[in-house]
Short mmCIF file of C-alpha atoms and ligand atoms in Angstrom, two decimals:
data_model
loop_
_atom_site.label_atom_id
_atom_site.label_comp_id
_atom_site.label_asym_id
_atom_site.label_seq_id
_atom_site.Cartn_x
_atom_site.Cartn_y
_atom_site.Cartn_z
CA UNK E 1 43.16 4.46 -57.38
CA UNK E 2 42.09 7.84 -55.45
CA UNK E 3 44.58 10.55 -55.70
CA UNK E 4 45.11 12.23 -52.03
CA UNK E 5 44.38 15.59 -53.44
CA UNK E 6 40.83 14.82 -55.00
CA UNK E 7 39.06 17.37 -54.64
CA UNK E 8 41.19 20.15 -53.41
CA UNK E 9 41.51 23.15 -55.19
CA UNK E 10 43.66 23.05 -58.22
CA UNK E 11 45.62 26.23 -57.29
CA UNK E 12 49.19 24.96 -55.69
CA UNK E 13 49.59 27.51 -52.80
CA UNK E 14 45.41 27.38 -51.89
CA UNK E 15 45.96 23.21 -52.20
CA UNK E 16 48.87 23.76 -49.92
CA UNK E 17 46.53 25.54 -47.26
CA UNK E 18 43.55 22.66 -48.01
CA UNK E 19 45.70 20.18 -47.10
CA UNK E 20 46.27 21.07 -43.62
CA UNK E 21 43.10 21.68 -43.21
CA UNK E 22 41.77 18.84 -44.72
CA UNK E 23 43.89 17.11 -42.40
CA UNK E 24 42.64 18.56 -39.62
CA UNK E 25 39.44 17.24 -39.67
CA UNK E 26 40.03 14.49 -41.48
CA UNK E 27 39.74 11.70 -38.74
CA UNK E 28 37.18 13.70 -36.44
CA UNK E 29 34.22 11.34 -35.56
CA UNK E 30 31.28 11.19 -37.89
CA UNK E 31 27.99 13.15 -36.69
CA UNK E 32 24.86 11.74 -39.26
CA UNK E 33 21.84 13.31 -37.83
CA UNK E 34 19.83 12.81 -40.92
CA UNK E 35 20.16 9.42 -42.90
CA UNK E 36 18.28 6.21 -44.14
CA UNK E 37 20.01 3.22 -43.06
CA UNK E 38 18.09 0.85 -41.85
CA UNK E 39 18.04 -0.14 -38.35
CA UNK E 40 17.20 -3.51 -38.83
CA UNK E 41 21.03 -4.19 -40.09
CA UNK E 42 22.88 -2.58 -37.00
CA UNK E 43 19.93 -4.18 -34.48
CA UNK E 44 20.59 -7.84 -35.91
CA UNK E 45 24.20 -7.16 -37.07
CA UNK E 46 24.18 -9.55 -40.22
CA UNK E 47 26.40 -9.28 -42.96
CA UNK E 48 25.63 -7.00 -45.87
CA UNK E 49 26.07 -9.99 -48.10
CA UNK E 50 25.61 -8.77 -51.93
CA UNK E 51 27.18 -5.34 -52.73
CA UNK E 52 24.79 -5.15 -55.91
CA UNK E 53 21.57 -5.00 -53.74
CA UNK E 54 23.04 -2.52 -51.03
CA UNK E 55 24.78 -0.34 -52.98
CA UNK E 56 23.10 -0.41 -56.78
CA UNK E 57 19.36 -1.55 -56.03
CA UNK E 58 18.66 1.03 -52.89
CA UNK E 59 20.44 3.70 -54.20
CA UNK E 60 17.63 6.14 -56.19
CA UNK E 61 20.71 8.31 -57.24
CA UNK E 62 22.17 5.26 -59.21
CA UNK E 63 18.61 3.97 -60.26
CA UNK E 64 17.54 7.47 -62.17
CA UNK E 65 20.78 8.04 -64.12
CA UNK E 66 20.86 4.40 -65.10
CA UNK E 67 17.10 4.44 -65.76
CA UNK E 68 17.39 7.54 -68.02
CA UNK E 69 19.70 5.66 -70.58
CA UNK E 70 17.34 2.82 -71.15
CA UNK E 71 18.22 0.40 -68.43
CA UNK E 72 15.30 -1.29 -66.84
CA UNK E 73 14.65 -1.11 -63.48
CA UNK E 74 14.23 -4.80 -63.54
CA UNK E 75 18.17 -5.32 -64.61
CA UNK E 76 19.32 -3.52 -61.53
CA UNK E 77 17.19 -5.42 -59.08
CA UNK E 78 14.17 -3.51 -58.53
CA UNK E 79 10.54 -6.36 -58.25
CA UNK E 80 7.48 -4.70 -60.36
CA UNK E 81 5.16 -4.55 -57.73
CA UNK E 82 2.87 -6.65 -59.22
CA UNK E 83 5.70 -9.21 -58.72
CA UNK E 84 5.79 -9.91 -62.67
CA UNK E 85 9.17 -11.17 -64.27
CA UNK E 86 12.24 -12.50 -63.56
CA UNK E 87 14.64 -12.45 -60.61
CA UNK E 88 17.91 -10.48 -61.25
CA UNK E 89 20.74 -11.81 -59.42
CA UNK E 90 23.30 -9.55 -57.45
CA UNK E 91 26.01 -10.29 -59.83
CA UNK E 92 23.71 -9.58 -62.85
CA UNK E 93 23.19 -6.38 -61.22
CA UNK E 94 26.57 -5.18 -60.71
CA UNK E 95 27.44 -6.27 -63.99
CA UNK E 96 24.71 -3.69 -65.63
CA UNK E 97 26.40 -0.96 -63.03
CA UNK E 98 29.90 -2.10 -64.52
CA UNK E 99 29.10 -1.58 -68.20
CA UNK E 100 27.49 1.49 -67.67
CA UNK E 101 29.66 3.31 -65.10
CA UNK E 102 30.34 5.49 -67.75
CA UNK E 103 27.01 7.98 -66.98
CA UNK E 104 28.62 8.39 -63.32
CA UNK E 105 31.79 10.26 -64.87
CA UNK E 106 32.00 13.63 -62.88
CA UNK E 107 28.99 12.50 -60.89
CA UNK E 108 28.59 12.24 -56.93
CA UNK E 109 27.81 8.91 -57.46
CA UNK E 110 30.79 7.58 -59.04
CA UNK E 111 33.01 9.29 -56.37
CA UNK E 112 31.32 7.80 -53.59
CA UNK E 113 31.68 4.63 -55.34
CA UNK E 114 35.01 5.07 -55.67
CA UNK E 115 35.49 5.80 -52.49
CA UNK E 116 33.62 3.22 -50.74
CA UNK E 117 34.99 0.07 -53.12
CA UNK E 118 38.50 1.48 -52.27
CA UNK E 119 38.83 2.91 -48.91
CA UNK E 120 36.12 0.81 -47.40
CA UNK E 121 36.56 -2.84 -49.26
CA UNK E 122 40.52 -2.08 -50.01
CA UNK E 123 39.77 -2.77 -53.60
CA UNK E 124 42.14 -1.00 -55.78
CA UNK E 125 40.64 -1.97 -59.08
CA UNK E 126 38.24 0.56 -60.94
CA UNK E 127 35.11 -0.36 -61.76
CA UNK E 128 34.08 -1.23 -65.40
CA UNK E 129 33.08 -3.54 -67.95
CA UNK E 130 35.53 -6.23 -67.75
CA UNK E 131 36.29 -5.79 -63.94
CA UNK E 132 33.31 -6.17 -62.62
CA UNK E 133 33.24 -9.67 -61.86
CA UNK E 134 36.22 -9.51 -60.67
CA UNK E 135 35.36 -6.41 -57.93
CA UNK E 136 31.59 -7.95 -57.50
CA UNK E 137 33.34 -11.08 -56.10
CA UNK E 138 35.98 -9.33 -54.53
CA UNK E 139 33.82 -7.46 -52.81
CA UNK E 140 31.23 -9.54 -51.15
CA UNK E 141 33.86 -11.74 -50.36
CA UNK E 142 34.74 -8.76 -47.58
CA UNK E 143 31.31 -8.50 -46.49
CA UNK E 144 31.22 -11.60 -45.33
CA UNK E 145 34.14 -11.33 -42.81
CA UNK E 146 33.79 -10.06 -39.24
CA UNK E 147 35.38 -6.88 -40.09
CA UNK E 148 33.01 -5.82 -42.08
CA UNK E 149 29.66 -6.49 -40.44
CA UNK E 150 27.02 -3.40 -39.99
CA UNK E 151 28.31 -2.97 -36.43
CA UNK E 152 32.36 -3.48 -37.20
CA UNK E 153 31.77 -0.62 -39.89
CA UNK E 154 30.31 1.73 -37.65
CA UNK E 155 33.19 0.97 -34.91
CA UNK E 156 35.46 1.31 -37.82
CA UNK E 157 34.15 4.85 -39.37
CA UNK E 158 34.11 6.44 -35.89
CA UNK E 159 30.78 6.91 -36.36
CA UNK E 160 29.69 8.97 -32.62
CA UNK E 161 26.01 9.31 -33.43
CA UNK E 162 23.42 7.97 -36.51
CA UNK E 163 19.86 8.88 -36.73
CA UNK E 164 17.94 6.87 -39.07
CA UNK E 165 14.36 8.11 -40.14
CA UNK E 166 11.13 6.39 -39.04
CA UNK E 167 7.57 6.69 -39.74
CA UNK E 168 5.59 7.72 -37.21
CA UNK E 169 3.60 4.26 -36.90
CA UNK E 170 6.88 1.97 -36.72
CA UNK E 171 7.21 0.18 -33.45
CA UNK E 172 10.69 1.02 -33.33
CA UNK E 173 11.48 -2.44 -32.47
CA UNK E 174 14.92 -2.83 -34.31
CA UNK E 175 15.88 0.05 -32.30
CA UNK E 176 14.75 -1.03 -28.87
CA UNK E 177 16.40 -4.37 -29.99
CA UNK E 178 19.45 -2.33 -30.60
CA UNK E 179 19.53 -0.89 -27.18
CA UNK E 180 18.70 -3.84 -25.30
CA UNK E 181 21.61 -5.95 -27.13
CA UNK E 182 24.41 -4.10 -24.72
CA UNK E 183 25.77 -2.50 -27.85
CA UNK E 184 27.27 0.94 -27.19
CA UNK E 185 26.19 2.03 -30.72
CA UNK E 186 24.50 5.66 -30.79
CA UNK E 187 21.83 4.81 -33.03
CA UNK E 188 18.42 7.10 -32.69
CA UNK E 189 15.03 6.85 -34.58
CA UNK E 190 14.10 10.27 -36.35
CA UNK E 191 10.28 11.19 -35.99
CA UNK E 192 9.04 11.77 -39.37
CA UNK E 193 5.41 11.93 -39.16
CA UNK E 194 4.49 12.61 -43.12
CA UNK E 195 2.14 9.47 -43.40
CA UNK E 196 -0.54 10.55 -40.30
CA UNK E 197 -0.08 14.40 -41.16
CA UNK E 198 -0.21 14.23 -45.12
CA UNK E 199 -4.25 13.77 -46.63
CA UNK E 200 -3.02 13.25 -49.78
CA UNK E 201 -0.78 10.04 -48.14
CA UNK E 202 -2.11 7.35 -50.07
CA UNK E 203 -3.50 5.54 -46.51
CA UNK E 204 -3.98 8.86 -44.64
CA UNK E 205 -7.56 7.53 -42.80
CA UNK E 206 -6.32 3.84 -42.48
CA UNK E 207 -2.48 5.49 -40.96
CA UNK E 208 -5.07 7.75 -38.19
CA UNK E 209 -7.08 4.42 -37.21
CA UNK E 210 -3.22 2.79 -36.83
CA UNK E 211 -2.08 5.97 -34.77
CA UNK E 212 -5.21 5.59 -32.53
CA UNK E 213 -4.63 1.75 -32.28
CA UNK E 214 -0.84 2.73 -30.90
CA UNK E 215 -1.26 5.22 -28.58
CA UNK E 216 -5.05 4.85 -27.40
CA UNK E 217 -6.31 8.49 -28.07
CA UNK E 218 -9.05 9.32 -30.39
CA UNK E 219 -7.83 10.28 -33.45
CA UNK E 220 -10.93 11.36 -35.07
CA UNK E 221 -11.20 14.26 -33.33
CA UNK E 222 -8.67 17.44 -33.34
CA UNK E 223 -7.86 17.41 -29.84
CA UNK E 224 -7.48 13.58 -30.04
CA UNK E 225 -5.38 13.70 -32.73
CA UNK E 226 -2.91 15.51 -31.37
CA UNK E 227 -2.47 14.26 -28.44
CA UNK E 228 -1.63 10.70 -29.83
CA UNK E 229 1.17 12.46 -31.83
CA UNK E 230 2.53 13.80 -28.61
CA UNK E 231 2.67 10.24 -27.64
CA UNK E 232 4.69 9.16 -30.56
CA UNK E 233 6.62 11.81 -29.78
CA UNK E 234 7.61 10.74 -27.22
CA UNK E 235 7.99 6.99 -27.74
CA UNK E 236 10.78 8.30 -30.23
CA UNK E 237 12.70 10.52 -27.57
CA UNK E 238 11.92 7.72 -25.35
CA UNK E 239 14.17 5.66 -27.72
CA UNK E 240 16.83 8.35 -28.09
CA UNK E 241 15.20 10.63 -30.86
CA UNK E 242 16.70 14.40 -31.07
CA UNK E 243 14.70 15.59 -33.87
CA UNK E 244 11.80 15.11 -36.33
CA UNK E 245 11.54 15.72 -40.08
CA UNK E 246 9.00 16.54 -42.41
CA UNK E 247 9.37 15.80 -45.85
CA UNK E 248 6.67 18.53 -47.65
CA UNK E 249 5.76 19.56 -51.38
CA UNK E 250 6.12 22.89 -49.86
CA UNK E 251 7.47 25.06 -47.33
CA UNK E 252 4.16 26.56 -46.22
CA UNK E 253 2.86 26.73 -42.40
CA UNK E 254 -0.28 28.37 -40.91
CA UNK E 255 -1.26 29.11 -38.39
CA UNK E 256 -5.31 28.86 -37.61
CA UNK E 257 -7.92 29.18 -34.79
CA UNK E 258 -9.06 26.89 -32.82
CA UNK E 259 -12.17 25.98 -34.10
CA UNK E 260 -10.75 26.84 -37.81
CA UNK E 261 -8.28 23.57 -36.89
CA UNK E 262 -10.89 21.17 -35.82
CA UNK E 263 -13.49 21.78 -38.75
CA UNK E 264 -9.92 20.79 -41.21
CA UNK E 265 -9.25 18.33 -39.06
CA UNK E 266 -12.78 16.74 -39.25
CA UNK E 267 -12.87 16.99 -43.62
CA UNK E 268 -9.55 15.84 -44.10
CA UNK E 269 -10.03 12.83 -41.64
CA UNK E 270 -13.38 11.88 -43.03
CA UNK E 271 -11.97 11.94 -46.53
CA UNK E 272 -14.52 14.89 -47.77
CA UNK E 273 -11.80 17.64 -47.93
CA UNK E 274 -12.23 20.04 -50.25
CA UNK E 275 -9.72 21.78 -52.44
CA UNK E 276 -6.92 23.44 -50.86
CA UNK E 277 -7.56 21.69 -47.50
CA UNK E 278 -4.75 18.99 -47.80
CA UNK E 279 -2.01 21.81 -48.21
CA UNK E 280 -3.88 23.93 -45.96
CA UNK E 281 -3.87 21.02 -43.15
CA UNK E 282 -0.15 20.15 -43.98
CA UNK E 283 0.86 24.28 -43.04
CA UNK E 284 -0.84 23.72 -40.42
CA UNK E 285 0.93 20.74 -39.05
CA UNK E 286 3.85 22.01 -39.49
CA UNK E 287 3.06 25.03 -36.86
CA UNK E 288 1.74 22.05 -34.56
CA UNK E 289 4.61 20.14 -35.23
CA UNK E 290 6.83 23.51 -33.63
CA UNK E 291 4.70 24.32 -30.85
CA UNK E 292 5.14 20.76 -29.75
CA UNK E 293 9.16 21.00 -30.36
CA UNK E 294 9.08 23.39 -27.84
CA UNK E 295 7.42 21.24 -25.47
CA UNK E 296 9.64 18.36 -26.10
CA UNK E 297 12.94 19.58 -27.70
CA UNK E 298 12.54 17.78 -30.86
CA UNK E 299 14.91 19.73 -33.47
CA UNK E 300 12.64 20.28 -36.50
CA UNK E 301 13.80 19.19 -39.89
CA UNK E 302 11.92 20.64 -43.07
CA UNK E 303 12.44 18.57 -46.34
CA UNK E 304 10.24 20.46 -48.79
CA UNK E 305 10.30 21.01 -52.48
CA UNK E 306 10.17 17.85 -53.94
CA UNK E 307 7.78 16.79 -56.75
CA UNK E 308 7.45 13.09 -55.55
CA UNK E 309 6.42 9.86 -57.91
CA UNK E 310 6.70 12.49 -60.78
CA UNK E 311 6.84 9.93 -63.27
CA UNK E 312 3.38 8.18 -63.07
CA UNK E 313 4.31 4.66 -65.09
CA UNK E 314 7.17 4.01 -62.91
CA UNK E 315 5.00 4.53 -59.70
CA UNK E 316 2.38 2.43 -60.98
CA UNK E 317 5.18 -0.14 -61.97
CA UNK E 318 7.47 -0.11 -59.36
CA UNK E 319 6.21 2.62 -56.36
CA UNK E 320 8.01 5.52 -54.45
CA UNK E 321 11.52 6.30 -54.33
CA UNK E 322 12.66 4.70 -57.66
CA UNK E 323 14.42 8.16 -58.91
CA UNK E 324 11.75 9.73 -60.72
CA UNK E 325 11.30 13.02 -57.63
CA UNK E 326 12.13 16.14 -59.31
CA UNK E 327 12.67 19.41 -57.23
CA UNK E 328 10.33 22.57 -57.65
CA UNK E 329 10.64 26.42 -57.44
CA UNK E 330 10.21 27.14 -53.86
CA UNK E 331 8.99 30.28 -51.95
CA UNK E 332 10.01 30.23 -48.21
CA UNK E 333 9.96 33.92 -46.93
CA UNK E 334 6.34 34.00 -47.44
CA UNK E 335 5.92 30.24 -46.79
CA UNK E 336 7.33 30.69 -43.00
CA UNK E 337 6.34 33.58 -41.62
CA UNK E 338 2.83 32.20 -40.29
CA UNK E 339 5.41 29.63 -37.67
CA UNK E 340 8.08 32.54 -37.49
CA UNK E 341 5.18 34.99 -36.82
CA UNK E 342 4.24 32.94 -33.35
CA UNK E 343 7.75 30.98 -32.92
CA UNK E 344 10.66 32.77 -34.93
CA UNK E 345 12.33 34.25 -31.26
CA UNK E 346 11.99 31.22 -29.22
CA UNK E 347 15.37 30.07 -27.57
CA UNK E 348 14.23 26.92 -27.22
CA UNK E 349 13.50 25.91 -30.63
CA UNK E 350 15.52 24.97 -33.68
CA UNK E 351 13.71 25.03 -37.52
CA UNK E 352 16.55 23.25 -39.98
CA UNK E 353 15.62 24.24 -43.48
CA UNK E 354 16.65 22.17 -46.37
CA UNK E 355 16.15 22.94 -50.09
CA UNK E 356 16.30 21.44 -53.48
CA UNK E 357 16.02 24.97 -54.70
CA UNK E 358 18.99 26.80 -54.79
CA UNK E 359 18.06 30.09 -56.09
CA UNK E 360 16.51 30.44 -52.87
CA UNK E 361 19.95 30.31 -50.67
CA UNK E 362 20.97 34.12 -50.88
CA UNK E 363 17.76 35.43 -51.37
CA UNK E 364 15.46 33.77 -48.96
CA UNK E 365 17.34 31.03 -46.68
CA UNK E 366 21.02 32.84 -45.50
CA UNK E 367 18.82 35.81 -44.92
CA UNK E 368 15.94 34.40 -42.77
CA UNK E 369 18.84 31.96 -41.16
CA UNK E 370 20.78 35.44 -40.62
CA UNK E 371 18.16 36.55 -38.47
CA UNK E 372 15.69 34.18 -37.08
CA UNK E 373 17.00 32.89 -34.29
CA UNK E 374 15.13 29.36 -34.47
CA UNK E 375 16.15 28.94 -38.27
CA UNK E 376 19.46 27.16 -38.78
CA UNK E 377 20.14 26.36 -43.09
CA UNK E 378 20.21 22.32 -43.60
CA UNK E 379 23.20 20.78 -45.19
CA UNK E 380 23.32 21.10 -49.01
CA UNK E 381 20.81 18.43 -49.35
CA UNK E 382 20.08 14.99 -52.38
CA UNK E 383 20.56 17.06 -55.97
CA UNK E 384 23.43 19.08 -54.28
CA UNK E 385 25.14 17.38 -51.60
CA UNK E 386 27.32 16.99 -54.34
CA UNK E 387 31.01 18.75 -54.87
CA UNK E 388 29.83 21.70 -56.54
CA UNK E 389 26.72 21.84 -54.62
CA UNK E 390 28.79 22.23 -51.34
CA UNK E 391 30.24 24.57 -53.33
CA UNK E 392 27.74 26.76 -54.23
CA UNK E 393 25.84 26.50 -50.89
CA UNK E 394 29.16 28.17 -49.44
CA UNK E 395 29.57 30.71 -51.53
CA UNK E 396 25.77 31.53 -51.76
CA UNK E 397 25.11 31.64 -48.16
CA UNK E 398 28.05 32.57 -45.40
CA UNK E 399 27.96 36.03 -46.10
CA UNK E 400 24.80 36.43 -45.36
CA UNK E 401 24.30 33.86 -42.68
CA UNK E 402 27.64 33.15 -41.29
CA UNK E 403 28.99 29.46 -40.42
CA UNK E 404 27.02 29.40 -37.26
CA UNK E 405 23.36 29.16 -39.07
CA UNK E 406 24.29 26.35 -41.08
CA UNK E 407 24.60 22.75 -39.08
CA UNK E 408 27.33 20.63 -40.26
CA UNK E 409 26.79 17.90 -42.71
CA UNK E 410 24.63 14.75 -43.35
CA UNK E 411 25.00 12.33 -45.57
CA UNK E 412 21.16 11.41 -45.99
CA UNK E 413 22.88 7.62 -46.98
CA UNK E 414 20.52 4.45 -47.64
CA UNK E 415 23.99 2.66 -46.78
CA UNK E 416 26.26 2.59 -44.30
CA UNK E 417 28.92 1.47 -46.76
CA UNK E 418 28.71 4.79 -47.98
CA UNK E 419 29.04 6.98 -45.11
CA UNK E 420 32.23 7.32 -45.10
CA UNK E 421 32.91 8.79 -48.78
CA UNK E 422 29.89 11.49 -48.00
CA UNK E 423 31.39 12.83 -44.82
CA UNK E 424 34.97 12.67 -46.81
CA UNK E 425 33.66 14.74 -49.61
CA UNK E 426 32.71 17.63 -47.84
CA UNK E 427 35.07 17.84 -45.22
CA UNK E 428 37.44 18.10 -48.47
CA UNK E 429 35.31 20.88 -50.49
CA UNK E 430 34.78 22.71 -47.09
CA UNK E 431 38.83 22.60 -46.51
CA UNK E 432 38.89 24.02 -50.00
CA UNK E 433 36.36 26.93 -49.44
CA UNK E 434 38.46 27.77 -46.38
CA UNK E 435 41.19 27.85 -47.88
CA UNK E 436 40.40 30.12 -50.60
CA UNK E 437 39.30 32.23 -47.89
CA UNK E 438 42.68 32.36 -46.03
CA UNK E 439 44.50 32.55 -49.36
CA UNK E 440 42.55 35.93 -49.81
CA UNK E 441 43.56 36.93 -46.09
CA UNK E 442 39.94 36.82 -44.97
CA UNK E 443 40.71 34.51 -42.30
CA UNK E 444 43.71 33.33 -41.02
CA UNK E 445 44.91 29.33 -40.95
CA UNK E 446 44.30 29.18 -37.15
CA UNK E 447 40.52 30.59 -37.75
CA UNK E 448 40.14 28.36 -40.16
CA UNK E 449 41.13 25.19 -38.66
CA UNK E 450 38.35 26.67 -35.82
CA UNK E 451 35.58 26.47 -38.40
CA UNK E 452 36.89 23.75 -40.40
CA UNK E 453 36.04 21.51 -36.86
CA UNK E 454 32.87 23.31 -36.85
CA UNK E 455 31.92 22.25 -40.17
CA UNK E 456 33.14 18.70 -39.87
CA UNK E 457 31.50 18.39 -36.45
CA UNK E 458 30.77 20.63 -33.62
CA UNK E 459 28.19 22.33 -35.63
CA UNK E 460 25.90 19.29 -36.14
CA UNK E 461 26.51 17.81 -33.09
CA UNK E 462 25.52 21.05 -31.29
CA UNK E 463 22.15 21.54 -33.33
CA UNK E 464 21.20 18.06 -33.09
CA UNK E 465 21.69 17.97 -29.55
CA UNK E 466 24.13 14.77 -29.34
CA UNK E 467 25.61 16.06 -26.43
CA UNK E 468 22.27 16.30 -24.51
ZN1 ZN M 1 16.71 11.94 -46.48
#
């Protein structure tokens, strides 16, 4: 069903050149330092069971498209929150996914579909219409054997290192359940403390009186309130954390006084902040969050520029994360300078910069990644992590900023199943890139193979500290 070429440049003598590289890094390990899989499935190892929920129900990239041609969120498996209506059945749901695979054509989506039914569940029948029974049996049917529990596909993927992302409040029991079970695994939490640093967070006072209830410091006062996310902190790196991640309507950081801190501090907490004060405390944080990097060694991971819920009747209907987040204009040369200003030539630190905006790569992010030591360029990241988006985030940035500012790839997957088909896809458009460039004569193969492994690997496992 896949062709072994997919993907590679169309040009026979550059495809030639892609090839070998491709091959090169084709069976390297996987390194997913950023991702959403949920620890609970590897800690208890229990078979996926129904392909429909995993990979059609979870999947926001599947729910928007489908959602924008008039299918409800109800037919692919998403519960109204008020818990009104019908159950939808897994088959049910893959059957509204089979008669409308159609939307996917030249989409992400439908080649990690692709790739997943077929080199993952050794289906070899495309998914439509009148096969989708057929493939929806077919393929939990696989999911139930051994070979194909949460752990076995990790094993099988050569998976060397997974970092899922946790609030700051979770217990992180499925991962100390994880580590206690013998299981040689590499799975790590990632601290991502939006809920107890974000006023606008719909439970912002309830999530401090949690955080003091956790870690026993007094989080209604500045001083207090820090400290208890130092403990978190470190409960995370205690259970194998490398990095944290902050997922921000904006790139901005500040940097304030002292006493300018503590009066925020005491507004936002007490609910009476004024104006401005939530973005203003949220800049803030962010410098907070990289002075205590330093400290610890957490790699910091910025996720900004997304307009979340942006389509109020399907929050109200159905909450967060249903496909209705819509990326904004972003500034970050302006936004960063208050934490480059005090942390921009520390050794120690690494800043990993993401962006939904991709005007901004040439402009802003290759050139502040070109020279800021602590400021490394995220992987092309949710509306671009995408063919062309790896693609463009190539082209746009590595004259400016080199390989060595960018770290690797993640596949930012809500499944394991799909892991796989995202590391695939750009170790294929990366083989292509480089090729193109040895084609020209700007590298030669041997260089290329160099940076190929780089890109596939050494890069991300470098600036996510796996090795440490
Ligand atoms: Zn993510």
């Amino acid at each position: 069903m896949l062709s072994p070429d997919r993907l590679l440049p169309p040009d026979p003598g550059v495809r030639r050149i892609a090839r070998d590289l491709y091959e090169h890094v084709r069976e390297l390990p996987i390194v997913s330092p950023h991702g959403h899989v949920d620890p609970v499935s590897l800690a208890d190892d229990v078979p996926i069971g129904d392909i429909a929920l995993e990979l059609v129900t979870r999947d926001h990239y599947l729910l928007r498209m489908l959602y924008s041609q008039g299918v409800p969120l109800e037919a692919l498996g998403v519960r109204p929150l008020d818990g009104e209506g019908p159950t939808v059945d897994g088959r049910d749901v893959w059957r509204a996914l089979g008669e409308h695979c159609g939307l996917f054509r030249a989409t992400p989506s439908r080649l990690w579909l692709d790739h997943t039914l077929s080199e993952v569940l050794g289906i070899d029948v495309r998914l439509g219409r009148d096969t989708a029974d057929d493939v929806y049996d077919a393929a939990c049917a696989r999911l139930g054997e051994a070979g194909f529990r949460p752990r076995a596909l990790y094993e099988r993927f050569g998976v060397e290192f997974l970092a899922t992302t946790d609030g700051a409040l979770d217990p992180l029991e499925a991962h100390a359940r994880m580590r206690a079970s013998g299981w040689d695994g590499r799975v790590v939490p990632t601290f991502r403390p939006d809920d107890v640093v974000d006023p606008d967070g719909p439970r912002f006072r309830e999530n401090l009186a949690r955080l003091a209830g956790m870690t026993g410091e007094d989080t209604e006062t500045w001083s207090g309130y820090l400290a208890a996310l130092r403990r978190r902190r470190g409960a995370f790196i205690d259970a194998g954390a490398t990095a944290s991640d902050h997922g921000h309507p904006t790139a901005g950081t500040a940097d304030l006084s002292g006493v300018e801190c503590a009066s925020l501090f005491a507004r936002v907490a007490a609910g009476r902040g004024e104006p401005g004060d939530a973005e203003q405390f949220r800049r803030q944080m962010l410098t907070e969050m990289a002075a205590m990097s330093l400290d610890d060694g957490l790699v910091l991971q910025l996720h900004c520029g997304s307009w979340r819920r942006h389509n109020p009747e399907v929050t109200r209907r159905f909450g967060a994360d249903m496909g209705s987040d819509i990326p904004t204009p972003m500034d970050y040369v302006g936004a960063l300078k208050p934490l480059l200003d005090r942390f921009g030539n520390e050794p120690a630190l690494l800043v990993v910069v993401y962006t939904l905006d991709e005007t901004t790569y040439s402009r802003e992010l290759a050139p502040l990644a070109g020279h800021y030591p602590v400021v490394r360029l995220g992987a092309p990241w949710w509306f671009h992590d995408s063919p062309e988006g790896i693609r463009r985030f190539r082209q746009q940035v590595t004259e400016t900023a080199g390989f060595a500012n960018t770290v690797g790839f993640n596949d930012d997957a809500r499944s394991l199943l799909t892991i796989p088909a995202r590391h695939d896809t750009a170790r294929r458009v990366d083989a292509g890139f480089l090729a193109g460039l040895v084609a020209e004569h700007r590298l030669d193969e041997a260089e290329a193979q160099d940076v190929a492994v780089d890109l596939s690997y050494r890069l991300a496992r470098d600036a996510f500290r796996v090795g440490t």
